[in-house]
Short mmCIF file of C-alpha atoms in Angstrom, two decimals:
data_model
loop_
_atom_site.label_atom_id
_atom_site.label_comp_id
_atom_site.label_asym_id
_atom_site.label_seq_id
_atom_site.Cartn_x
_atom_site.Cartn_y
_atom_site.Cartn_z
CA UNK A 73 -2.22 5.03 18.03
CA UNK A 74 -1.52 5.62 14.36
CA UNK A 75 -3.84 6.86 11.63
CA UNK A 76 -3.39 4.56 8.64
CA UNK A 77 -4.56 5.18 5.06
CA UNK A 78 -5.44 2.29 2.77
CA UNK A 79 -5.29 3.21 -0.93
CA UNK A 80 -8.05 1.40 -2.76
CA UNK A 81 -9.83 1.09 -6.10
CA UNK A 82 -11.89 -1.75 -7.52
CA UNK A 83 -9.95 -4.84 -8.60
CA UNK A 84 -7.82 -5.11 -5.45
CA UNK A 85 -6.70 -8.55 -4.26
CA UNK A 86 -9.35 -9.35 -1.62
CA UNK A 87 -7.14 -10.84 1.12
CA UNK A 88 -4.36 -8.26 0.63
CA UNK A 89 -6.84 -5.58 1.75
CA UNK A 90 -9.00 -7.49 4.20
CA UNK A 91 -6.27 -9.10 6.32
CA UNK A 92 -3.95 -6.08 6.85
CA UNK A 93 -6.98 -3.78 7.30
CA UNK A 94 -8.49 -5.97 10.00
CA UNK A 95 -5.11 -6.52 11.72
CA UNK A 96 -4.38 -2.77 11.83
CA UNK A 97 -7.87 -2.05 13.22
CA UNK A 98 -7.60 -4.86 15.79
CA UNK A 99 -4.28 -3.38 16.95
CA UNK A 100 -6.20 -0.21 17.82
CA UNK A 101 -5.09 2.02 14.97
CA UNK A 102 -7.45 4.30 13.06
CA UNK A 103 -8.06 3.21 9.46
CA UNK A 104 -9.19 5.39 6.57
CA UNK A 105 -9.90 4.09 3.08
CA UNK A 106 -8.77 6.54 0.41
CA UNK A 107 -10.28 5.97 -3.01
CA UNK A 108 -10.32 7.85 -6.28
CA UNK A 109 -13.46 9.62 -5.02
CA UNK A 110 -15.10 9.88 -1.59
CA UNK A 111 -17.95 7.38 -1.33
CA UNK A 112 -16.71 5.31 -4.27
CA UNK A 113 -17.43 1.60 -3.96
CA UNK A 114 -14.31 -0.55 -4.29
CA UNK A 115 -14.88 -4.23 -5.09
CA UNK A 116 -12.32 -6.98 -4.63
CA UNK A 117 -11.32 -8.84 -7.78
CA UNK A 118 -12.52 -12.15 -6.32
CA UNK A 119 -15.83 -10.60 -5.28
CA UNK A 120 -15.57 -11.70 -1.63
CA UNK A 121 -15.48 -8.19 -0.17
CA UNK A 122 -16.07 -4.54 -1.01
CA UNK A 123 -15.37 -1.25 0.75
CA UNK A 124 -16.52 2.34 0.43
CA UNK A 125 -13.92 5.11 0.24
CA UNK A 126 -13.99 7.32 3.35
CA UNK A 127 -12.01 10.00 1.54
CA UNK A 128 -11.19 10.92 -2.03
CA UNK A 129 -7.52 11.13 -3.01
CA UNK A 130 -7.90 14.85 -3.78
CA UNK A 131 -8.84 15.44 -0.10
CA UNK A 132 -6.03 13.31 1.38
CA UNK A 133 -3.28 15.19 3.20
CA UNK A 134 -0.09 13.43 4.27
CA UNK A 135 0.03 15.48 7.49
CA UNK A 136 -3.17 13.75 8.64
CA UNK A 137 -1.69 10.23 8.42
CA UNK A 138 1.11 8.15 9.94
CA UNK A 139 1.20 5.47 7.25
CA UNK A 140 -0.26 4.30 3.95
CA UNK A 141 -0.87 0.70 2.89
CA UNK A 142 -1.35 -0.27 -0.75
CA UNK A 143 -2.98 -3.67 -1.41
CA UNK A 144 -2.23 -5.40 -4.72
CA UNK A 145 -4.31 -6.88 -7.50
CA UNK A 146 -5.53 -4.65 -10.32
CA UNK A 147 -6.27 -1.59 -8.16
CA UNK A 148 -2.71 -0.13 -8.12
CA UNK A 149 -2.89 0.30 -11.91
CA UNK A 150 -5.96 2.55 -11.53
CA UNK A 151 -4.48 4.37 -8.53
CA UNK A 152 -1.05 5.12 -10.00
CA UNK A 153 -2.42 7.20 -12.86
CA UNK A 154 -4.25 9.53 -10.45
CA UNK A 155 -2.21 12.66 -9.73
CA UNK A 156 -3.71 13.09 -6.25
CA UNK A 157 -2.79 9.52 -5.25
CA UNK A 158 0.77 10.03 -6.49
CA UNK A 159 1.04 13.40 -4.68
CA UNK A 160 -0.22 11.85 -1.43
CA UNK A 161 2.30 8.96 -1.54
CA UNK A 162 5.15 11.37 -2.41
CA UNK A 163 4.23 13.57 0.57
CA UNK A 164 4.02 10.57 2.92
CA UNK A 165 7.52 9.59 1.75
CA UNK A 166 8.90 13.14 2.13
CA UNK A 167 7.79 13.00 5.76
CA UNK A 168 9.52 9.59 6.25
CA UNK A 169 6.21 7.95 7.13
CA UNK A 170 5.49 4.28 6.51
CA UNK A 171 4.53 3.18 2.99
CA UNK A 172 3.63 -0.51 2.70
CA UNK A 173 2.77 -2.24 -0.58
CA UNK A 174 2.08 -5.87 -1.40
CA UNK A 175 1.93 -7.65 -4.77
CA UNK A 176 1.22 -4.92 -7.37
CA UNK A 177 1.09 -2.22 -4.65
CA UNK A 178 4.64 -1.08 -5.46
CA UNK A 179 3.33 0.16 -8.84
CA UNK A 180 2.02 3.20 -6.94
CA UNK A 181 5.44 3.59 -5.29
CA UNK A 182 7.03 3.52 -8.75
CA UNK A 183 4.75 6.30 -10.01
CA UNK A 184 5.43 8.33 -6.84
CA UNK A 185 9.18 7.84 -7.40
CA UNK A 186 9.87 6.62 -3.86
CA UNK A 187 11.87 3.44 -4.62
CA UNK A 188 15.22 4.99 -5.67
CA UNK A 189 18.01 3.69 -3.47
CA UNK A 190 15.69 1.43 -1.45
CA UNK A 191 15.28 -2.33 -1.27
CA UNK A 192 11.98 -3.92 -2.24
CA UNK A 193 10.06 -6.99 -3.30
CA UNK A 194 6.82 -7.36 -5.26
CA UNK A 195 4.78 -9.64 -7.49
CA UNK A 196 7.27 -11.13 -9.97
CA UNK A 197 5.41 -9.61 -12.91
CA UNK A 198 6.49 -6.09 -11.90
CA UNK A 199 9.98 -7.04 -10.68
CA UNK A 200 11.71 -5.36 -13.63
CA UNK A 201 9.65 -2.18 -13.13
CA UNK A 202 10.71 -2.05 -9.47
CA UNK A 203 14.36 -2.46 -10.51
CA UNK A 204 14.04 0.22 -13.21
CA UNK A 205 12.56 2.56 -10.57
CA UNK A 206 15.89 2.32 -8.73
CA UNK A 207 15.21 -0.30 -6.06
CA UNK A 208 17.36 -3.31 -5.26
CA UNK A 209 14.95 -6.23 -5.76
CA UNK A 210 14.89 -9.21 -3.38
CA UNK A 211 12.72 -12.32 -3.84
CA UNK A 212 11.72 -12.55 -0.16
CA UNK A 213 8.38 -12.70 1.68
CA UNK A 214 8.89 -9.21 3.11
CA UNK A 215 11.49 -6.48 2.67
CA UNK A 216 11.81 -3.56 5.09
CA UNK A 217 13.89 -0.67 3.75
CA UNK A 218 13.83 2.53 5.81
CA UNK A 219 10.17 3.68 5.68
CA UNK A 220 9.09 1.10 3.06
CA UNK A 221 7.65 -2.38 3.57
CA UNK A 222 6.99 -4.59 0.55
CA UNK A 223 5.76 -8.15 0.03
CA UNK A 224 5.08 -10.41 -2.95
CA UNK A 225 1.76 -12.30 -2.79
CA UNK A 226 -1.12 -13.28 -0.49
CA UNK A 227 0.98 -16.10 1.00
CA UNK A 228 3.34 -13.42 2.36
CA UNK A 229 0.57 -11.56 4.21
CA UNK A 230 1.52 -12.82 7.71
CA UNK A 231 5.06 -11.39 7.36
CA UNK A 232 3.73 -8.21 5.71
CA UNK A 233 1.24 -7.63 8.53
CA UNK A 234 3.83 -8.46 11.22
CA UNK A 235 6.26 -5.82 9.88
CA UNK A 236 3.53 -3.18 9.48
CA UNK A 237 2.35 -3.66 13.07
CA UNK A 238 5.97 -3.56 14.32
CA UNK A 239 6.57 -0.22 12.52
CA UNK A 240 3.31 1.26 13.81
CA UNK A 241 3.97 0.36 17.45
#
């Protein structure tokens, strides 16, 4: 079974965390929530759910994980400016491990400079940023490109989750 990191800060899109997180756990994989600080409370932007960070980004080591999932909403903006978050995602990518981002999640991928030469999708509001980061943008429910999986919005969650579980198995 895989050990999967979920990168989280307050303001995340509730369902984009809850649904993949529960699906990955139900599939038998180990889940670890990585926040800006260990023990930090992360609240969903709709207020339906909150989580506590199991690990701070400064403690996260790519060698300890098989994959990282980045929910969207406002959280990626807070995560992408944290040097430890960016380092962690870069290291995951250098080891060709799975990086999955939905909605605004690819903002963290942009800051970690992992999109060059890949294909991706995202929330339309960051489409130009994804293109400028070197990815070929596709307006599709899910795009799998080597070790990356990206999706656009909560309505794409079933396809996003399906591809994550396929890669982890």
